[in-house]
Short mmCIF file of C-alpha atoms in Angstrom, two decimals:
data_model
loop_
_atom_site.label_atom_id
_atom_site.label_comp_id
_atom_site.label_asym_id
_atom_site.label_seq_id
_atom_site.Cartn_x
_atom_site.Cartn_y
_atom_site.Cartn_z
CA UNK A 1 1.81 11.51 -47.04
CA UNK A 2 0.96 12.98 -43.62
CA UNK A 3 1.46 10.76 -40.62
CA UNK A 4 -1.74 9.31 -39.20
CA UNK A 5 -2.55 10.88 -35.84
CA UNK A 6 -2.84 8.37 -33.00
CA UNK A 7 -4.37 8.49 -29.52
CA UNK A 8 -0.81 8.53 -28.15
CA UNK A 9 -0.13 11.74 -30.10
CA UNK A 10 -3.14 13.37 -28.45
CA UNK A 11 -2.07 12.09 -25.01
CA UNK A 12 1.46 13.44 -25.48
CA UNK A 13 0.15 16.83 -26.59
CA UNK A 14 -2.01 17.16 -23.47
CA UNK A 15 0.43 15.41 -21.10
CA UNK A 16 -2.18 12.87 -20.02
CA UNK A 17 -2.48 9.09 -20.29
CA UNK A 18 -3.46 7.31 -23.50
CA UNK A 19 -6.14 5.50 -21.50
CA UNK A 20 -7.82 8.83 -20.72
CA UNK A 21 -7.85 9.73 -24.40
CA UNK A 22 -9.38 6.36 -25.24
CA UNK A 23 -12.07 6.74 -22.59
CA UNK A 24 -12.95 10.25 -23.75
CA UNK A 25 -13.12 9.47 -27.45
CA UNK A 26 -15.11 6.26 -26.94
CA UNK A 27 -17.59 7.94 -24.62
CA UNK A 28 -16.74 5.77 -21.63
CA UNK A 29 -16.79 7.02 -18.02
CA UNK A 30 -13.55 7.82 -16.22
CA UNK A 31 -12.75 11.38 -17.30
CA UNK A 32 -14.33 14.68 -16.38
CA UNK A 33 -16.42 16.64 -18.89
CA UNK A 34 -13.80 19.39 -18.97
CA UNK A 35 -11.02 16.93 -19.81
CA UNK A 36 -13.21 15.20 -22.37
CA UNK A 37 -13.78 18.51 -24.16
CA UNK A 38 -10.04 19.28 -24.13
CA UNK A 39 -9.30 15.87 -25.65
CA UNK A 40 -11.99 16.20 -28.30
CA UNK A 41 -10.73 19.68 -29.21
CA UNK A 42 -7.11 18.53 -29.45
CA UNK A 43 -8.16 15.52 -31.53
CA UNK A 44 -9.84 17.84 -34.02
CA UNK A 45 -6.83 20.21 -34.06
CA UNK A 46 -4.45 17.35 -34.84
CA UNK A 47 -6.75 15.85 -37.45
CA UNK A 48 -7.62 12.68 -35.55
CA UNK A 49 -10.63 10.96 -37.07
CA UNK A 50 -13.29 10.63 -34.37
CA UNK A 51 -16.35 8.50 -34.95
CA UNK A 52 -19.35 10.82 -34.96
CA UNK A 53 -21.43 8.73 -32.58
CA UNK A 54 -18.84 8.90 -29.81
CA UNK A 55 -19.21 12.66 -29.32
CA UNK A 56 -22.96 12.70 -28.82
CA UNK A 57 -23.24 10.35 -25.86
CA UNK A 58 -25.36 11.64 -22.96
CA UNK A 59 -22.98 13.18 -20.36
CA UNK A 60 -24.82 11.29 -17.59
CA UNK A 61 -23.74 7.96 -19.09
CA UNK A 62 -20.17 9.16 -19.08
CA UNK A 63 -20.04 9.32 -15.30
CA UNK A 64 -19.05 12.15 -12.98
CA UNK A 65 -15.32 12.22 -13.71
CA UNK A 66 -14.71 12.05 -9.94
CA UNK A 67 -12.80 9.48 -7.88
CA UNK A 68 -13.23 9.24 -4.11
CA UNK A 69 -10.38 8.48 -1.70
CA UNK A 70 -11.26 7.58 1.89
CA UNK A 71 -9.25 6.40 4.89
CA UNK A 72 -9.44 6.47 8.65
CA UNK A 73 -8.19 9.50 10.54
CA UNK A 74 -5.33 7.32 11.79
CA UNK A 75 -4.23 6.25 8.30
CA UNK A 76 -4.22 9.82 7.02
CA UNK A 77 -2.09 10.82 10.03
CA UNK A 78 0.70 8.43 8.93
CA UNK A 79 2.05 10.92 6.42
CA UNK A 80 5.42 9.26 5.87
CA UNK A 81 3.74 6.12 4.49
CA UNK A 82 0.15 6.71 3.39
CA UNK A 83 0.86 10.37 2.60
CA UNK A 84 3.23 9.33 -0.18
CA UNK A 85 0.64 6.92 -1.57
CA UNK A 86 -1.95 9.71 -1.52
CA UNK A 87 0.34 12.03 -3.50
CA UNK A 88 0.87 9.31 -6.09
CA UNK A 89 -2.89 8.72 -6.33
CA UNK A 90 -3.55 12.42 -6.78
CA UNK A 91 -0.98 12.67 -9.58
CA UNK A 92 -2.33 9.58 -11.35
CA UNK A 93 -5.98 10.63 -11.08
CA UNK A 94 -5.08 14.00 -12.59
CA UNK A 95 -3.18 12.26 -15.42
CA UNK A 96 -6.37 10.34 -16.20
CA UNK A 97 -8.25 13.62 -16.50
CA UNK A 98 -10.35 13.04 -13.38
CA UNK A 99 -10.93 14.84 -10.10
CA UNK A 100 -10.00 13.43 -6.68
CA UNK A 101 -12.40 13.88 -3.74
CA UNK A 102 -11.00 13.07 -0.29
CA UNK A 103 -12.68 12.29 3.03
CA UNK A 104 -11.30 10.98 6.31
CA UNK A 105 -13.50 8.62 8.32
CA UNK A 106 -13.59 9.19 12.08
CA UNK A 107 -14.52 6.58 14.67
CA UNK A 108 -18.12 7.77 14.99
CA UNK A 109 -18.73 7.64 11.23
CA UNK A 110 -17.10 4.22 11.05
CA UNK A 111 -19.17 2.74 13.87
CA UNK A 112 -22.45 4.22 12.56
CA UNK A 113 -21.67 3.38 8.93
CA UNK A 114 -22.01 7.01 7.85
CA UNK A 115 -20.60 7.22 4.33
CA UNK A 116 -19.08 10.39 2.85
CA UNK A 117 -21.71 12.37 0.96
CA UNK A 118 -19.92 11.94 -2.36
CA UNK A 119 -20.33 8.16 -1.98
CA UNK A 120 -23.83 8.13 -0.48
CA UNK A 121 -25.07 10.47 -3.23
CA UNK A 122 -23.26 8.68 -6.06
CA UNK A 123 -21.09 11.65 -6.99
CA UNK A 124 -18.02 9.51 -7.76
CA UNK A 125 -17.37 6.88 -10.42
CA UNK A 126 -15.05 4.86 -8.22
CA UNK A 127 -13.70 4.66 -4.67
CA UNK A 128 -10.22 3.97 -3.31
CA UNK A 129 -10.04 2.84 0.33
CA UNK A 130 -6.63 3.42 1.87
CA UNK A 131 -5.71 0.86 4.54
CA UNK A 132 -8.20 -0.60 7.03
CA UNK A 133 -11.34 1.13 8.29
CA UNK A 134 -13.56 -1.83 9.26
CA UNK A 135 -15.00 -4.76 7.36
CA UNK A 136 -18.54 -3.51 7.97
CA UNK A 137 -17.75 0.01 6.75
CA UNK A 138 -15.89 -1.20 3.68
CA UNK A 139 -18.73 -3.53 2.75
CA UNK A 140 -21.20 -0.66 3.15
CA UNK A 141 -19.18 1.25 0.54
CA UNK A 142 -19.11 -1.76 -1.78
CA UNK A 143 -22.88 -2.25 -1.33
CA UNK A 144 -23.48 1.11 -3.05
CA UNK A 145 -22.42 -0.54 -6.30
CA UNK A 146 -19.65 1.99 -6.92
CA UNK A 147 -16.46 0.22 -8.14
CA UNK A 148 -14.05 0.01 -5.20
CA UNK A 149 -10.36 -0.83 -4.84
CA UNK A 150 -8.60 -1.46 -1.53
CA UNK A 151 -5.06 -0.21 -0.93
CA UNK A 152 -2.76 -2.05 1.52
CA UNK A 153 -5.58 -4.08 3.05
CA UNK A 154 -7.69 -7.13 2.26
CA UNK A 155 -9.89 -9.62 4.08
CA UNK A 156 -11.83 -12.77 3.08
CA UNK A 157 -15.10 -10.97 3.85
CA UNK A 158 -14.28 -8.00 1.61
CA UNK A 159 -15.04 -8.67 -2.05
CA UNK A 160 -13.11 -5.93 -3.81
CA UNK A 161 -9.91 -5.58 -5.82
CA UNK A 162 -6.84 -4.91 -3.68
CA UNK A 163 -3.35 -3.52 -4.23
CA UNK A 164 -1.03 -5.10 -1.67
CA UNK A 165 2.58 -5.58 -0.68
CA UNK A 166 3.88 -9.12 -1.06
CA UNK A 167 4.28 -9.31 2.71
CA UNK A 168 5.10 -13.02 2.96
CA UNK A 169 7.91 -12.90 0.43
CA UNK A 170 9.15 -9.57 1.78
CA UNK A 171 9.41 -10.93 5.32
CA UNK A 172 10.97 -14.13 3.98
CA UNK A 173 13.65 -12.05 2.24
CA UNK A 174 14.37 -10.04 5.39
CA UNK A 175 14.71 -13.10 7.62
CA UNK A 176 16.73 -14.93 4.97
CA UNK A 177 19.20 -12.01 5.08
CA UNK A 178 19.63 -12.55 8.82
CA UNK A 179 20.00 -16.31 8.39
CA UNK A 180 22.70 -15.82 5.77
CA UNK A 181 24.58 -13.70 8.31
CA UNK A 182 24.63 -16.71 10.61
CA UNK A 183 21.80 -15.74 12.97
CA UNK A 184 19.69 -18.57 14.36
CA UNK A 185 17.96 -16.92 17.35
CA UNK A 186 15.80 -14.44 15.45
CA UNK A 187 12.91 -12.63 17.13
CA UNK A 188 9.67 -11.53 15.49
CA UNK A 189 8.03 -8.44 16.96
CA UNK A 190 4.68 -6.90 15.95
CA UNK A 191 0.94 -7.24 16.39
CA UNK A 192 -0.19 -9.96 14.00
CA UNK A 193 -3.84 -9.46 14.99
CA UNK A 194 -3.81 -5.78 14.07
CA UNK A 195 -3.42 -6.23 10.33
CA UNK A 196 -3.36 -9.00 7.71
CA UNK A 197 -0.04 -7.50 6.58
CA UNK A 198 1.58 -8.27 9.93
CA UNK A 199 0.13 -11.79 10.02
CA UNK A 200 1.50 -12.40 6.53
CA UNK A 201 4.90 -11.12 7.63
CA UNK A 202 4.83 -13.63 10.50
CA UNK A 203 4.11 -16.36 7.94
CA UNK A 204 7.09 -15.19 5.87
CA UNK A 205 9.25 -15.28 9.00
CA UNK A 206 8.13 -18.87 9.67
CA UNK A 207 8.72 -19.87 6.04
CA UNK A 208 12.31 -18.61 6.03
CA UNK A 209 13.12 -20.45 9.26
CA UNK A 210 11.52 -23.69 8.03
CA UNK A 211 13.34 -23.62 4.69
CA UNK A 212 16.63 -23.29 6.55
CA UNK A 213 15.81 -26.20 8.83
CA UNK A 214 15.42 -24.03 11.93
CA UNK A 215 12.65 -24.70 14.41
CA UNK A 216 10.71 -21.64 15.52
CA UNK A 217 11.45 -20.65 19.12
CA UNK A 218 8.14 -19.43 20.52
CA UNK A 219 9.93 -17.52 23.27
CA UNK A 220 11.26 -15.21 20.54
CA UNK A 221 7.92 -14.63 18.80
CA UNK A 222 6.25 -11.49 20.15
CA UNK A 223 3.17 -11.38 17.91
CA UNK A 224 0.83 -9.39 20.17
CA UNK A 225 3.01 -6.36 20.88
CA UNK A 226 1.71 -2.81 20.83
CA UNK A 227 3.78 -0.29 18.89
CA UNK A 228 4.74 1.59 22.03
CA UNK A 229 8.21 2.63 23.17
CA UNK A 230 7.68 1.70 26.83
CA UNK A 231 6.21 -1.72 25.96
CA UNK A 232 9.10 -2.56 23.64
CA UNK A 233 11.63 -1.31 26.17
CA UNK A 234 10.05 -3.49 28.86
CA UNK A 235 10.11 -6.47 26.54
CA UNK A 236 13.83 -6.19 25.84
CA UNK A 237 14.65 -5.56 29.48
CA UNK A 238 12.64 -8.56 30.66
CA UNK A 239 14.26 -11.20 28.44
CA UNK A 240 16.43 -13.77 30.21
CA UNK A 241 18.00 -14.81 26.90
CA UNK A 242 18.51 -12.26 24.15
CA UNK A 243 18.05 -13.15 20.46
CA UNK A 244 20.96 -12.22 18.22
CA UNK A 245 18.65 -10.67 15.62
CA UNK A 246 15.22 -9.01 15.43
CA UNK A 247 12.74 -8.94 12.57
CA UNK A 248 10.33 -6.04 13.12
CA UNK A 249 7.05 -5.78 11.17
CA UNK A 250 7.51 -2.06 10.48
CA UNK A 251 9.99 0.76 10.96
CA UNK A 252 8.27 1.98 14.13
CA UNK A 253 8.96 -1.30 15.88
CA UNK A 254 12.45 -1.34 14.39
CA UNK A 255 13.16 2.11 15.83
CA UNK A 256 11.89 1.15 19.29
CA UNK A 257 13.77 -2.18 19.33
CA UNK A 258 17.04 -0.56 18.29
CA UNK A 259 16.63 2.13 20.96
CA UNK A 260 15.76 -0.42 23.67
CA UNK A 261 18.70 -2.63 22.82
CA UNK A 262 21.16 0.24 23.02
CA UNK A 263 19.61 1.52 26.26
CA UNK A 264 20.32 -1.87 27.81
CA UNK A 265 23.91 -2.02 26.61
CA UNK A 266 23.26 -4.32 23.64
CA UNK A 267 25.21 -2.87 20.73
CA UNK A 268 23.61 -2.81 17.27
CA UNK A 269 24.80 -4.52 15.13
CA UNK A 270 27.76 -5.98 17.09
CA UNK A 271 25.63 -7.84 19.63
CA UNK A 272 22.26 -7.85 17.87
CA UNK A 273 21.06 -7.15 14.32
CA UNK A 274 17.78 -5.40 13.49
CA UNK A 275 15.69 -5.55 10.31
CA UNK A 276 12.43 -3.64 9.80
CA UNK A 277 9.87 -3.12 7.02
CA UNK A 278 8.63 -0.13 4.91
CA UNK A 279 11.80 2.00 4.46
CA UNK A 280 10.17 4.96 6.17
CA UNK A 281 11.85 7.97 7.73
CA UNK A 282 12.43 6.22 11.08
CA UNK A 283 14.66 3.60 9.45
CA UNK A 284 16.85 6.34 7.97
CA UNK A 285 17.11 8.71 10.95
CA UNK A 286 18.50 6.25 13.49
CA UNK A 287 22.12 5.54 14.29
CA UNK A 288 22.94 3.07 12.93
CA UNK A 289 20.51 3.27 10.01
CA UNK A 290 18.20 0.24 9.92
CA UNK A 291 18.22 -2.47 7.27
CA UNK A 292 14.66 -2.57 5.92
CA UNK A 293 12.33 -3.75 3.18
CA UNK A 294 11.53 -0.96 0.74
CA UNK A 295 8.00 -0.50 -0.64
CA UNK A 296 7.54 1.54 -3.82
CA UNK A 297 4.79 3.88 -2.58
CA UNK A 298 4.54 5.73 -5.88
CA UNK A 299 3.84 2.42 -7.62
CA UNK A 300 1.09 1.74 -5.07
CA UNK A 301 -0.79 4.85 -6.15
CA UNK A 302 -0.34 4.27 -9.86
CA UNK A 303 -1.48 0.66 -9.73
CA UNK A 304 -4.48 1.54 -7.54
CA UNK A 305 -5.78 4.12 -10.03
CA UNK A 306 -5.06 1.83 -12.98
CA UNK A 307 -6.99 -1.01 -11.35
CA UNK A 308 -9.91 1.25 -10.44
CA UNK A 309 -10.29 2.67 -13.96
CA UNK A 310 -10.19 -0.89 -15.31
CA UNK A 311 -12.79 -2.03 -12.79
CA UNK A 312 -15.05 0.87 -13.75
CA UNK A 313 -15.18 -0.55 -17.28
CA UNK A 314 -15.27 -4.27 -16.39
CA UNK A 315 -17.52 -4.51 -13.35
CA UNK A 316 -18.37 -8.19 -13.72
CA UNK A 317 -14.81 -9.52 -14.00
CA UNK A 318 -13.46 -11.65 -11.08
CA UNK A 319 -11.88 -9.89 -8.10
CA UNK A 320 -8.14 -9.25 -8.49
CA UNK A 321 -5.45 -8.89 -5.82
CA UNK A 322 -2.19 -7.43 -7.09
CA UNK A 323 0.95 -8.06 -5.03
CA UNK A 324 3.73 -5.48 -5.29
CA UNK A 325 7.29 -6.55 -4.45
CA UNK A 326 9.37 -5.33 -1.52
CA UNK A 327 13.13 -4.87 -1.90
CA UNK A 328 15.78 -5.44 0.77
CA UNK A 329 17.89 -2.37 1.58
CA UNK A 330 20.94 -3.40 3.60
CA UNK A 331 22.20 -0.75 6.02
CA UNK A 332 24.36 -0.65 9.14
CA UNK A 333 21.99 -2.37 11.60
CA UNK A 334 22.79 -5.91 10.42
CA UNK A 335 26.06 -7.81 10.68
CA UNK A 336 27.34 -11.37 10.96
CA UNK A 337 26.29 -13.22 14.08
CA UNK A 338 28.86 -13.60 16.79
CA UNK A 339 30.68 -16.92 16.68
CA UNK A 340 29.18 -18.05 20.02
CA UNK A 341 25.60 -17.45 18.91
#
């Protein structure tokens, strides 16, 4: 007896996801017409039994088969971080048999709430918003009624699904690593007002200190710093008392702190340890290489597309925020605290 053909068999034959096959054969939106035809043809070739009523659904009800990706000019310029997420999104959208439409949002468009034409004209079935643009702009996108998923940003005033890093636990893990090395004077450096991610990393920093019975020293908390080499250099130079360790909210700050410390004769990691966040190129190019929290950027893209295709089918379900883990990568920039610290 011949083996019964499954949706997975069709997916494997076309090198696409099973979810795309299911959407195509059930007449649901989320795949392009071209991909739908390929799937239907392959299903017939393999002998898959397709219900007759699923192949006669009006193409308009199926959707456009397009997904929109938007971000600020600044976010798109950060190729080492958001660029990797974009590549993952592109690959995943293609695997779902859909097309990806991309538009950067400049300051003028943001301030005047000018939406990309593919959103304003309803030419996409869903929208992915990469990082922060503005609450007003994001809510203007959501107001169109097109299913929307945020990537690496959320806010109480934005009612949309979000794919996020578990920033609190990631920062907690980083600071705990320093505490286990015997450090007690640990600095926080970043701009907590710039992003919810950085505020959450400050909360993780505080949590780690509190759980180890260490009172926060406000003179070591630099939570309004600009990510600027001269500013960070001036900060390190102006300190009367140096911390023995630094927790930096991203690799940019980690790079600048490490450079400033060494410029002022403070050896890393012998005299001061440095931990950063993101595992970007800057953490790997320095000497010594910086201990950091790794974020799986490929997973970001895959989960974002998965959540968006789900949201396109279940529009009335409650908002979901998915937290992705960050993993500590120990390198040469951290060492045991000196005995007199």
